[in-house]
Short mmCIF file of C-alpha atoms in Angstrom, two decimals:
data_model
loop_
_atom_site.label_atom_id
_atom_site.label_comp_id
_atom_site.label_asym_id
_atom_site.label_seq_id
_atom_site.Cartn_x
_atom_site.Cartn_y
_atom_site.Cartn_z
CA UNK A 1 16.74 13.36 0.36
CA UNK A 2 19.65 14.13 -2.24
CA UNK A 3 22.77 15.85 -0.98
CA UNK A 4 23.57 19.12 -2.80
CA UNK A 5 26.39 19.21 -4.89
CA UNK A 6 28.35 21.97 -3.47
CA UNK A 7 29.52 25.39 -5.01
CA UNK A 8 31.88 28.27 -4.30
CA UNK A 9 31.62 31.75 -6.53
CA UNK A 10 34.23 34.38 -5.79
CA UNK A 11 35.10 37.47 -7.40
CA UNK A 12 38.14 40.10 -7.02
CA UNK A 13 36.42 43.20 -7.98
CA UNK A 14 34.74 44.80 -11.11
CA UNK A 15 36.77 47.22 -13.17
CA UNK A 16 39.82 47.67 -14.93
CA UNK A 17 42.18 45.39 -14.04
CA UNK A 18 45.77 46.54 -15.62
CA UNK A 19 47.92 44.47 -17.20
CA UNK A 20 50.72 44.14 -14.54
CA UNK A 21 48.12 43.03 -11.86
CA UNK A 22 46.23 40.00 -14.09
CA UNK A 23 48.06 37.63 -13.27
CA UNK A 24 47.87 38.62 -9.50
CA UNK A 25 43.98 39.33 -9.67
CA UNK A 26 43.78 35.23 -11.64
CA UNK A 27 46.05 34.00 -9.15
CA UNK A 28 44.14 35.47 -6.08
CA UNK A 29 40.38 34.53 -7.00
CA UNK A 30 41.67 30.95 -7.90
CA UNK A 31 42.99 30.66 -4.89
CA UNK A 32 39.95 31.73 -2.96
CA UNK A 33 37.62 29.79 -4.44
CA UNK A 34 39.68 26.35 -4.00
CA UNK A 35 40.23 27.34 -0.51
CA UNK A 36 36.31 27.85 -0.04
CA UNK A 37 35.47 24.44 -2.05
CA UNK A 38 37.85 22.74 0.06
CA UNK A 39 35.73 23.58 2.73
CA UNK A 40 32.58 22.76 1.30
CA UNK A 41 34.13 19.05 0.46
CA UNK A 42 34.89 18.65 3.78
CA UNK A 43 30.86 18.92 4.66
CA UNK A 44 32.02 22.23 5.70
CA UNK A 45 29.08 24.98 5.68
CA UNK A 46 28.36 27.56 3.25
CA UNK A 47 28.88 30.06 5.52
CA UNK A 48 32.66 29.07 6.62
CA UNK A 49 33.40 28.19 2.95
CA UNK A 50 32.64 32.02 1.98
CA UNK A 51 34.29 33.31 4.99
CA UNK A 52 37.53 31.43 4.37
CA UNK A 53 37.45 32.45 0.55
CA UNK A 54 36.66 36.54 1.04
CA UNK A 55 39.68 36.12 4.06
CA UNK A 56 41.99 34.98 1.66
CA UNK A 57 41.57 37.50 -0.64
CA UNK A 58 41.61 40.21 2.34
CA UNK A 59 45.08 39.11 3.16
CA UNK A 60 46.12 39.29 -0.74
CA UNK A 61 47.29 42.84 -1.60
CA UNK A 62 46.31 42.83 -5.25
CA UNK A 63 42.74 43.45 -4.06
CA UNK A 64 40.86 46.43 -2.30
CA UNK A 65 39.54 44.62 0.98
CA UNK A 66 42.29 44.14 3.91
CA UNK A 67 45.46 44.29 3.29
CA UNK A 68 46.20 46.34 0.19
CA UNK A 69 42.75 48.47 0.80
CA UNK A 70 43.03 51.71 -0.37
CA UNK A 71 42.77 54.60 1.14
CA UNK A 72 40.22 58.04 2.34
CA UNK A 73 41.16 61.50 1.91
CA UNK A 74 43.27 61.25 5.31
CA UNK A 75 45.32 58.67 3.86
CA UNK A 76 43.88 55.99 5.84
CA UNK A 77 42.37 52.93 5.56
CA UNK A 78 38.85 52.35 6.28
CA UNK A 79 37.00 48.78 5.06
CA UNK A 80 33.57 47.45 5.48
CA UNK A 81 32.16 44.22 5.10
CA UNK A 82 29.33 41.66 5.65
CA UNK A 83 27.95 37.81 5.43
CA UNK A 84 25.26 36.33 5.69
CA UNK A 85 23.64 33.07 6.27
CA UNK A 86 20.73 32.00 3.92
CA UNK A 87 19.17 29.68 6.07
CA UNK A 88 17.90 32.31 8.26
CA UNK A 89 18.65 35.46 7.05
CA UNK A 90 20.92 36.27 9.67
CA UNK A 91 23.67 38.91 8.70
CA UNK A 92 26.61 40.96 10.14
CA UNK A 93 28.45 43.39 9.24
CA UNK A 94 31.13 46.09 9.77
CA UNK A 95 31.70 49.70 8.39
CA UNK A 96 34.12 51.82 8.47
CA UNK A 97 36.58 49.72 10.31
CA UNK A 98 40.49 50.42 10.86
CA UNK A 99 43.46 48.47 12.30
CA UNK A 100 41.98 45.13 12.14
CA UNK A 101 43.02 43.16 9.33
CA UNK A 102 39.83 41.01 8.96
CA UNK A 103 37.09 42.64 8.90
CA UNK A 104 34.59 39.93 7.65
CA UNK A 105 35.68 37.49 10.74
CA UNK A 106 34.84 40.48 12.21
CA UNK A 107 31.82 40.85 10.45
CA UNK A 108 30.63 36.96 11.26
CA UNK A 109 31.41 37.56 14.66
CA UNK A 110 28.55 40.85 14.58
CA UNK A 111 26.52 38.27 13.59
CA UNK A 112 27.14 35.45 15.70
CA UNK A 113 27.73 36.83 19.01
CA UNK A 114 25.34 40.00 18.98
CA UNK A 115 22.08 40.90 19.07
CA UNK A 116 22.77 43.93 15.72
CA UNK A 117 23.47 43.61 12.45
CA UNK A 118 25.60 46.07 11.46
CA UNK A 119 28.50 48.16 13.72
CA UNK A 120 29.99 50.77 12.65
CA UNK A 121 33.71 52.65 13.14
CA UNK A 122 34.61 53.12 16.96
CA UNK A 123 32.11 50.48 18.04
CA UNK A 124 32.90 47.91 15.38
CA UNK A 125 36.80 48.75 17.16
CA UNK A 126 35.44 48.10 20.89
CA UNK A 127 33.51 45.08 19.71
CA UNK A 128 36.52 43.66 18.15
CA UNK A 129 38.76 44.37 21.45
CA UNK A 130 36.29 42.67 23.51
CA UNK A 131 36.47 39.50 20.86
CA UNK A 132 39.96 39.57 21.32
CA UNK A 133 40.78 40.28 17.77
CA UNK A 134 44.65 41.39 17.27
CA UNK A 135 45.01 44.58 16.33
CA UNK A 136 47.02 45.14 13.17
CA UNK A 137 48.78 48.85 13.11
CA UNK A 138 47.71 50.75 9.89
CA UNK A 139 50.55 50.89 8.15
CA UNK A 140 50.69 47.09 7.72
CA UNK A 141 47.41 47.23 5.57
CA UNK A 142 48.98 50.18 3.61
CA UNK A 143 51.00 49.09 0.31
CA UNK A 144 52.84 51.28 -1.68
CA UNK A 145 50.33 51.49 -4.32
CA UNK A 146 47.66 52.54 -2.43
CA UNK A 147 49.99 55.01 -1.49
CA UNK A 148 51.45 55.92 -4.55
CA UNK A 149 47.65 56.46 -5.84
CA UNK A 150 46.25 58.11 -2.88
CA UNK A 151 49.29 61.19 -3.38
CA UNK A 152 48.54 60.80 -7.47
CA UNK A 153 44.73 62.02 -6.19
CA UNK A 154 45.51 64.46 -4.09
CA UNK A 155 46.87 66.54 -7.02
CA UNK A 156 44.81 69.51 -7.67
CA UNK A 157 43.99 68.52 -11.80
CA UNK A 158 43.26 64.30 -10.62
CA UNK A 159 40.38 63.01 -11.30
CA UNK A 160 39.88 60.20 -8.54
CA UNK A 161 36.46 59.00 -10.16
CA UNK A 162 39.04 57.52 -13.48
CA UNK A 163 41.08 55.80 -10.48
CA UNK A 164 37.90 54.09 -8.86
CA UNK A 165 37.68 52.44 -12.56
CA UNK A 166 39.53 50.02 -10.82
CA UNK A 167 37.53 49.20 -7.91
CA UNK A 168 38.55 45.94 -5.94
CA UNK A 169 36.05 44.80 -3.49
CA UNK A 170 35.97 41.16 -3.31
CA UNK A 171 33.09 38.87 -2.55
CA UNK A 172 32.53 34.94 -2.18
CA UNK A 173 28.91 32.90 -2.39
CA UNK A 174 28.14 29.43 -1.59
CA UNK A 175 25.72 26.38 -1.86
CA UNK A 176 26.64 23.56 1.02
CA UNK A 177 25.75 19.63 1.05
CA UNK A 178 23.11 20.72 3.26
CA UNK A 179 21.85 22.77 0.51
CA UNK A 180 22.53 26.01 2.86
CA UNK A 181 23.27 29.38 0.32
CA UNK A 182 25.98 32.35 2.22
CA UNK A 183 27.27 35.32 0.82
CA UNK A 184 30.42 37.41 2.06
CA UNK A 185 31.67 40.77 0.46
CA UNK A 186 34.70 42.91 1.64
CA UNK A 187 36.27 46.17 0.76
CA UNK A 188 38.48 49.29 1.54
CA UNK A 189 35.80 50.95 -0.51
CA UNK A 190 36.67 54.34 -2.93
CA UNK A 191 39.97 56.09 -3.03
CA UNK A 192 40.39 59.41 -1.51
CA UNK A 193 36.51 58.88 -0.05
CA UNK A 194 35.38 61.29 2.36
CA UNK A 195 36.16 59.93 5.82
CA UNK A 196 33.23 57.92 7.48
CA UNK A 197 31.84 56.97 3.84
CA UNK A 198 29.95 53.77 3.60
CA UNK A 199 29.46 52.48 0.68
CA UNK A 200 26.81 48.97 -0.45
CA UNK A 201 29.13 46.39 1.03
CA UNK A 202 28.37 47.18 4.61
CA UNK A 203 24.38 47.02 3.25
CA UNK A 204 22.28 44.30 3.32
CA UNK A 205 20.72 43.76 -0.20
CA UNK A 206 23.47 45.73 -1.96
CA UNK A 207 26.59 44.43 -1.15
CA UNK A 208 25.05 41.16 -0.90
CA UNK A 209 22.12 38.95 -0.17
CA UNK A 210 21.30 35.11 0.82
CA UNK A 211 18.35 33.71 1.25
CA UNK A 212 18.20 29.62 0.81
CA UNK A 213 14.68 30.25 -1.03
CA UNK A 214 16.44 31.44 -4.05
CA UNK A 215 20.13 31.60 -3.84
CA UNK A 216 22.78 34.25 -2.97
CA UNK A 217 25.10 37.08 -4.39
CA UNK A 218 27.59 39.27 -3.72
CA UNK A 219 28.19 42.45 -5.83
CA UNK A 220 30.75 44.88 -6.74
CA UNK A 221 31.51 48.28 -8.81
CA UNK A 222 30.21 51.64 -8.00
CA UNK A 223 28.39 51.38 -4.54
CA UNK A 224 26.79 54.36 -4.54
CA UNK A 225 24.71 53.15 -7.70
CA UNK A 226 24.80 50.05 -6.34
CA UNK A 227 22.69 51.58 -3.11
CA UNK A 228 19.78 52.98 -5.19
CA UNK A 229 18.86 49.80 -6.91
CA UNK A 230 19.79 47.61 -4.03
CA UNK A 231 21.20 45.35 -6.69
CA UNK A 232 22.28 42.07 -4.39
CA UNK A 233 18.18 41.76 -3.37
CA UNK A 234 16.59 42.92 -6.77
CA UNK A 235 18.85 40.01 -8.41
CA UNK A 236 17.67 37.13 -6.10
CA UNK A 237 13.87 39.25 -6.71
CA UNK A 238 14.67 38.54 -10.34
CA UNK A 239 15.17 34.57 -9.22
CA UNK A 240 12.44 34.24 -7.42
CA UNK A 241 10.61 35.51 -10.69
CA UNK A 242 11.88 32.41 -12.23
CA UNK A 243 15.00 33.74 -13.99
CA UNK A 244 18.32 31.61 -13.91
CA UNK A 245 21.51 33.29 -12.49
CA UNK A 246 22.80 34.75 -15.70
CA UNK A 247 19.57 35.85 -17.03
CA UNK A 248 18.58 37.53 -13.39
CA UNK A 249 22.30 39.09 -12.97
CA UNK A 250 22.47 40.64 -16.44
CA UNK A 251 18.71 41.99 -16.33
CA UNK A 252 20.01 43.91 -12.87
CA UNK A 253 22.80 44.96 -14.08
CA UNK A 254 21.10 46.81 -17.19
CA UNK A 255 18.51 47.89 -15.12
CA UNK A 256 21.31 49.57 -12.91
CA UNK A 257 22.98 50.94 -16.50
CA UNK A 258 20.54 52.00 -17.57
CA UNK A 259 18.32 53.73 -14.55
CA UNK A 260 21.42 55.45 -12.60
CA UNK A 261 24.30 54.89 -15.31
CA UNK A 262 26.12 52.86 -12.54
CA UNK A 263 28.95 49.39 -13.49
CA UNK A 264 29.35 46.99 -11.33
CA UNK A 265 29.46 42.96 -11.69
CA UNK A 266 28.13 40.43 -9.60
CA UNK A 267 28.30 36.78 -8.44
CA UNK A 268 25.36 34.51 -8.03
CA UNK A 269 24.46 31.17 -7.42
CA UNK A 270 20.64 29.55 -6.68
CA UNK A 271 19.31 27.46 -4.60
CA UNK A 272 19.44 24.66 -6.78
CA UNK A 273 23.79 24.92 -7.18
CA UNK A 274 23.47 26.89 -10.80
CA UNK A 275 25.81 29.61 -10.53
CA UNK A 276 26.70 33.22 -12.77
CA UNK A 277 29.69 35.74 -12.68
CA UNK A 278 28.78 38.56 -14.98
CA UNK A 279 29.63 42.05 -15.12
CA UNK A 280 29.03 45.50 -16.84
CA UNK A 281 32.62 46.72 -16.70
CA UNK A 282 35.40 46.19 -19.06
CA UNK A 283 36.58 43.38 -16.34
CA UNK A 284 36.16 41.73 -13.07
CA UNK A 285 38.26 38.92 -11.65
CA UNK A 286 36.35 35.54 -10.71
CA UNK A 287 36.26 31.94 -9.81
CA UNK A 288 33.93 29.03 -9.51
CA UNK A 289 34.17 25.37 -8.43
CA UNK A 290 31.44 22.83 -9.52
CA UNK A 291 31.68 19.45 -9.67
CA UNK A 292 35.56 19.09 -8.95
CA UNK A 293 35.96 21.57 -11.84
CA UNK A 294 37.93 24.85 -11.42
CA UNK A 295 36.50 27.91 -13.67
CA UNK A 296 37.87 31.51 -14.01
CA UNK A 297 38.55 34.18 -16.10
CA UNK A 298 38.29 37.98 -15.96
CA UNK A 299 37.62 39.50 -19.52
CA UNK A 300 34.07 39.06 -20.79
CA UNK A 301 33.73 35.90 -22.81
CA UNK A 302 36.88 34.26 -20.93
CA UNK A 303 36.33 31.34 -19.48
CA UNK A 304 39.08 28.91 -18.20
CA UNK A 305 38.19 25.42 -17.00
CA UNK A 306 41.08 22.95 -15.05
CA UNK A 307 40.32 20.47 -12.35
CA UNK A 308 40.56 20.62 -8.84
CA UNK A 309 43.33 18.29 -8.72
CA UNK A 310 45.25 19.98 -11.36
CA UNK A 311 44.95 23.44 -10.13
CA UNK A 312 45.63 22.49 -6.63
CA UNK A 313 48.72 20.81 -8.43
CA UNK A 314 49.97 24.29 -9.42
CA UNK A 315 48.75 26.22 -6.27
CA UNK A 316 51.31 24.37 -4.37
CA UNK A 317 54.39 25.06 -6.95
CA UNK A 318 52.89 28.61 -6.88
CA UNK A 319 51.50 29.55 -10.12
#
């Protein structure tokens, strides 16, 4: 019985990524994704390796998830997340969440340590007390941008759907040695969103899907669009059909153009290690690792390739 060679996906966020935050968005996915592999090398599981990857980008302000989240019509932050485990389509996740700033530990711990898939707001906050998660005052998962941009909508004449072109929820998927697939997904969801909005991460099927059968994703862009095609499940459906990653990703992705006019991007990988990154936007920020080999990129047709060794050369003298 052949060990599975192992594989991390992550991605930053479909969208428009501007100029001054590239190098950031680069920086943040590589980082993720060679903190998930190095996981996965260990004989770590798929499930910790996505985890680890979607927290490090949760504690990286450049993206919309955790710390740098942006924020409801209140001027709050409110994030949702989820994972899920492949091997028997376990899953938890959190919505609405504030003051914590983790929510997909929180999110595995839904999973792990109750009988419910999904909490939501003032439970998720009671179930995280009881867990003994540290609470993390608002303001610390506030930056100025998210600031700055939150004011910018409030003005009578903004038009907060051009600001949401640069949506940042961040996602991770995995294949293990054991050949185990997990998906994890995390975001502070739309700016200046009506209070208590959920959007596809918190959903199973939309903001992501695993199933060891066929493989696992984790999707991103405009939720609500997202939601009606239930993009995360109809890609693996597309898989089981006998499509490879790319081919299944891209067909969902026009299907979701085209049907409800709704851009997003997505990350994929099967069940036998072949993975995808592909999006409808102008841009989305990802990262793979396959056989010791580092890929990323975040303008269509970009595709950068370094080893592990030699990126994790340059992660420790900081980019």
């Amino acid at each position: 019985f052949g060990r599975m060679k192992p594989v991390v996906v992550v991605h930053g966020g479909a969208g428009r990524i501007f100029k001054e935050r590239e190098e950031g968005s680069r920086a943040g996915v590589v980082r993720a994704a060679l903190r998930g592999y190095g996981i996965l090398k260990q004989g770590g599981s798929a499930l910790d390796a996505v985890e680890e990857a979607v927290r490090s980008m949760e504690d990286d302000p450049h993206f919309n998830a955790g710390r740098g989240s942006v924020l409801n019509e209140k001027g709050e932050v409110e994030m949702d997340a989820i994972i899920m485990d492949g091997k028997n389509l376990d899953s938890g996740a959190v919505s609405a969440v504030k003051c914590i700033a983790n929510p997909i530990k929180l999110a595995r711990l839904v999973m792990e340590k109750t009988k419910h898939m999904l909490l939501t707001d003032h439970g998720a906050h009671l179930f995280a007390q009881a867990m003994g998660i540290p609470e993390t005052p608002g303001e610390k998962l506030i930056t100025e941008r998210s600031r700055e941009r939150w004011k910018k909508n409030l003005e009578p004449d903004s038009n907060p759907e051009e600001c949401q072109k640069d949506l940042g929820t961040v996602g991770a998927v995995a294949i293990d040695s054991e050949g185990n697939v997990a998906c994890a997904t995390s975001t502070g969801g739309l700016s200046n969103k009506l209070i208590g909005r959920v959007g596809d991460t918190a959903c199973i099927g939309s903001g992501g899907y695993a199933d060891n059968r066929s493989g696992a994703t984790s999707t991103t862009g405009h939720g609500e669009s997202i939601m009606k095609v239930v993009l995360a499940r109809l890609i693996l459906y597309h898989m089981e059909q006998g499509m490879s990653p790319e081919m299944a990703a891209d067909t969902a992705l026009d299907y979701m153009k085209t049907r409800v006019g709704g851009l997003g991007g997505v990350i994929v990988v099967n069940s036998s290690g072949e993975w995808a990154a592909r999006f409808s936007t102008k841009q989305m920020s990802w990262a793979t690792v396959k056989d010791d080999q580092l890929h990323y990129g975040i303008y269509a047709g970009e595709r950068h390739t370094k080893s592990v060794a030699e990126a994790l050369a340059s992660e420790s003298e900081g980019f």
